[in-house]
mmCIF file of C-alpha atoms in Angstrom:
data_model
loop_
_atom_site.group_PDB
_atom_site.id
_atom_site.type_symbol
_atom_site.label_atom_id
_atom_site.label_comp_id
_atom_site.label_asym_id
_atom_site.label_seq_id
_atom_site.Cartn_x
_atom_site.Cartn_y
_atom_site.Cartn_z
ATOM 1 C CA MET A 1 0.000 0.000 0.000
ATOM 2 C CA THR A 2 1.281 3.438 -0.865
ATOM 3 C CA ALA A 3 0.666 6.688 0.953
ATOM 4 C CA ASP A 4 -1.577 7.795 -1.915
ATOM 5 C CA SER A 5 -3.692 4.649 -1.870
ATOM 6 C CA ALA A 6 -3.855 4.706 1.943
ATOM 7 C CA SER A 7 -5.605 8.073 1.892
ATOM 8 C CA SER A 8 -8.692 6.480 0.322
ATOM 9 C CA PHE A 9 -9.098 4.412 3.509
ATOM 10 C CA ARG A 10 -9.282 7.486 5.773
ATOM 11 C CA ALA A 11 -12.415 9.402 6.657
ATOM 12 C CA ASP A 12 -11.951 13.132 6.277
ATOM 13 C CA GLU A 13 -11.897 15.161 9.502
ATOM 14 C CA ARG A 14 -15.422 16.521 9.124
ATOM 15 C CA THR A 15 -16.954 13.104 8.455
ATOM 16 C CA ALA A 16 -15.050 11.547 11.358
ATOM 17 C CA ALA A 17 -16.201 14.314 13.712
ATOM 18 C CA GLU A 18 -19.834 14.042 12.583
ATOM 19 C CA LEU A 19 -19.836 10.253 12.976
ATOM 20 C CA ALA A 20 -18.264 10.552 16.421
ATOM 21 C CA GLU A 21 -20.926 13.086 17.461
ATOM 22 C CA LEU A 22 -23.713 10.801 16.250
ATOM 23 C CA PHE A 23 -22.331 7.780 18.091
ATOM 24 C CA LYS A 24 -21.776 9.919 21.182
ATOM 25 C CA ALA A 25 -25.465 10.843 21.073
ATOM 26 C CA LEU A 26 -26.366 7.159 20.772
ATOM 27 C CA GLY A 27 -23.953 6.226 23.558
ATOM 28 C CA ASP A 28 -26.147 7.327 26.456
ATOM 29 C CA PRO A 29 -28.634 4.761 27.854
ATOM 30 C CA THR A 30 -31.331 7.375 28.519
ATOM 31 C CA ARG A 31 -31.093 8.734 24.987
ATOM 32 C CA VAL A 32 -31.218 5.174 23.635
ATOM 33 C CA LYS A 33 -34.426 4.571 25.615
ATOM 34 C CA ILE A 34 -35.940 7.781 24.242
ATOM 35 C CA ILE A 35 -35.066 6.848 20.667
ATOM 36 C CA TYR A 36 -36.384 3.316 21.175
ATOM 37 C CA ALA A 37 -39.719 4.676 22.451
ATOM 38 C CA LEU A 38 -39.954 7.165 19.581
ATOM 39 C CA MET A 39 -39.372 4.346 17.092
ATOM 40 C CA LYS A 40 -42.786 3.061 18.180
ATOM 41 C CA GLN A 41 -44.658 6.366 17.865
ATOM 42 C CA GLU A 42 -44.583 10.097 18.372
ATOM 43 C CA LEU A 43 -44.801 10.966 22.082
ATOM 44 C CA CYS A 44 -45.132 14.105 24.170
ATOM 45 C CA VAL A 45 -42.726 14.880 27.014
ATOM 46 C CA HIS A 46 -45.242 13.738 29.633
ATOM 47 C CA GLU A 47 -45.672 10.371 27.900
ATOM 48 C CA LEU A 48 -41.903 9.938 27.647
ATOM 49 C CA CYS A 49 -41.600 10.665 31.375
ATOM 50 C CA ILE A 50 -44.081 7.876 32.084
ATOM 51 C CA VAL A 51 -42.371 5.421 29.732
ATOM 52 C CA LEU A 52 -38.902 6.188 31.086
ATOM 53 C CA GLU A 53 -39.995 6.674 34.707
ATOM 54 C CA MET A 54 -37.951 9.872 34.848
ATOM 55 C CA ALA A 55 -38.475 13.485 35.855
ATOM 56 C CA GLN A 56 -39.547 15.924 33.173
ATOM 57 C CA SER A 57 -36.402 18.029 33.588
ATOM 58 C CA ALA A 58 -34.156 15.020 32.890
ATOM 59 C CA VAL A 59 -36.177 13.923 29.859
ATOM 60 C CA SER A 60 -36.341 17.478 28.499
ATOM 61 C CA HIS A 61 -32.575 17.824 28.861
ATOM 62 C CA GLN A 62 -31.973 14.683 26.801
ATOM 63 C CA LEU A 63 -34.566 15.688 24.207
ATOM 64 C CA ARG A 64 -32.846 19.053 23.803
ATOM 65 C CA TYR A 65 -29.542 17.264 23.183
ATOM 66 C CA LEU A 66 -31.154 14.911 20.658
ATOM 67 C CA ARG A 67 -32.773 17.863 18.866
ATOM 68 C CA ASN A 68 -29.449 19.684 18.658
ATOM 69 C CA VAL A 69 -27.873 16.727 16.860
ATOM 70 C CA ARG A 70 -30.998 16.322 14.697
ATOM 71 C CA ILE A 71 -31.960 12.859 15.872
ATOM 72 C CA VAL A 72 -35.406 13.963 17.045
ATOM 73 C CA LYS A 73 -37.736 16.738 15.979
ATOM 74 C CA ARG A 74 -40.656 18.347 17.750
ATOM 75 C CA ARG A 75 -44.142 19.444 16.833
ATOM 76 C CA LYS A 76 -46.341 21.744 18.882
ATOM 77 C CA ALA A 77 -50.058 21.150 19.226
ATOM 78 C CA GLY A 78 -51.412 23.877 21.457
ATOM 79 C CA LYS A 79 -49.411 23.701 24.675
ATOM 80 C CA THR A 80 -48.275 20.125 24.078
ATOM 81 C CA VAL A 81 -44.954 19.371 22.394
ATOM 82 C CA TYR A 82 -44.677 16.047 20.580
ATOM 83 C CA TYR A 83 -41.388 14.414 19.684
ATOM 84 C CA SER A 84 -40.592 12.002 16.884
ATOM 85 C CA LEU A 85 -37.500 10.740 15.133
ATOM 86 C CA ASP A 86 -36.095 13.253 12.683
ATOM 87 C CA ASP A 87 -35.921 10.727 9.842
ATOM 88 C CA GLU A 88 -36.031 7.030 9.009
ATOM 89 C CA HIS A 89 -32.226 6.699 9.109
ATOM 90 C CA VAL A 90 -32.217 6.712 12.909
ATOM 91 C CA SER A 91 -34.721 3.845 12.998
ATOM 92 C CA GLU A 92 -32.642 1.951 10.469
ATOM 93 C CA ILE A 93 -29.467 2.390 12.544
ATOM 94 C CA PHE A 94 -31.331 1.010 15.566
ATOM 95 C CA ARG A 95 -32.845 -1.902 13.635
ATOM 96 C CA LEU A 96 -29.429 -2.905 12.285
ATOM 97 C CA THR A 97 -27.836 -2.576 15.715
ATOM 98 C CA LEU A 98 -30.542 -4.728 17.310
ATOM 99 C CA GLN A 99 -30.005 -7.355 14.597
ATOM 100 C CA HIS A 100 -26.284 -7.234 15.303
ATOM 101 C CA LEU A 101 -26.909 -7.757 19.031
ATOM 102 C CA GLU A 102 -29.113 -10.762 18.264
ATOM 103 C CA HIS A 103 -26.366 -12.154 16.031
ATOM 104 C CA LEU A 104 -23.808 -11.731 18.820
ATOM 105 C CA GLN A 105 -26.052 -13.593 21.256
ATOM 106 C CA GLU A 106 -26.276 -16.531 18.842
ATOM 107 C CA ASP A 107 -22.505 -17.011 18.858
#
């Protein structure tokens, strides 16, 4: 392998940083639970608090983080704010990861 051909194996700095940020967001158990719940359906903060058995302030903090990295989006209906996954890619990442975990358990 030459230095020139080796460069095609490297992610550029921006891509590496963006991937790291995404996996960092997915690396927190509370955020994983939120994403998992939102894979099922759109939920308001109150519903997420019930599902997660957590205080609203803690759930809101994690939702804010997930919004900032564009994993979830929100929709207002009157005074209620509903959250859903930003796009289908997040669900696909989770589905593939769950399949991978099942595969690991088979070994």
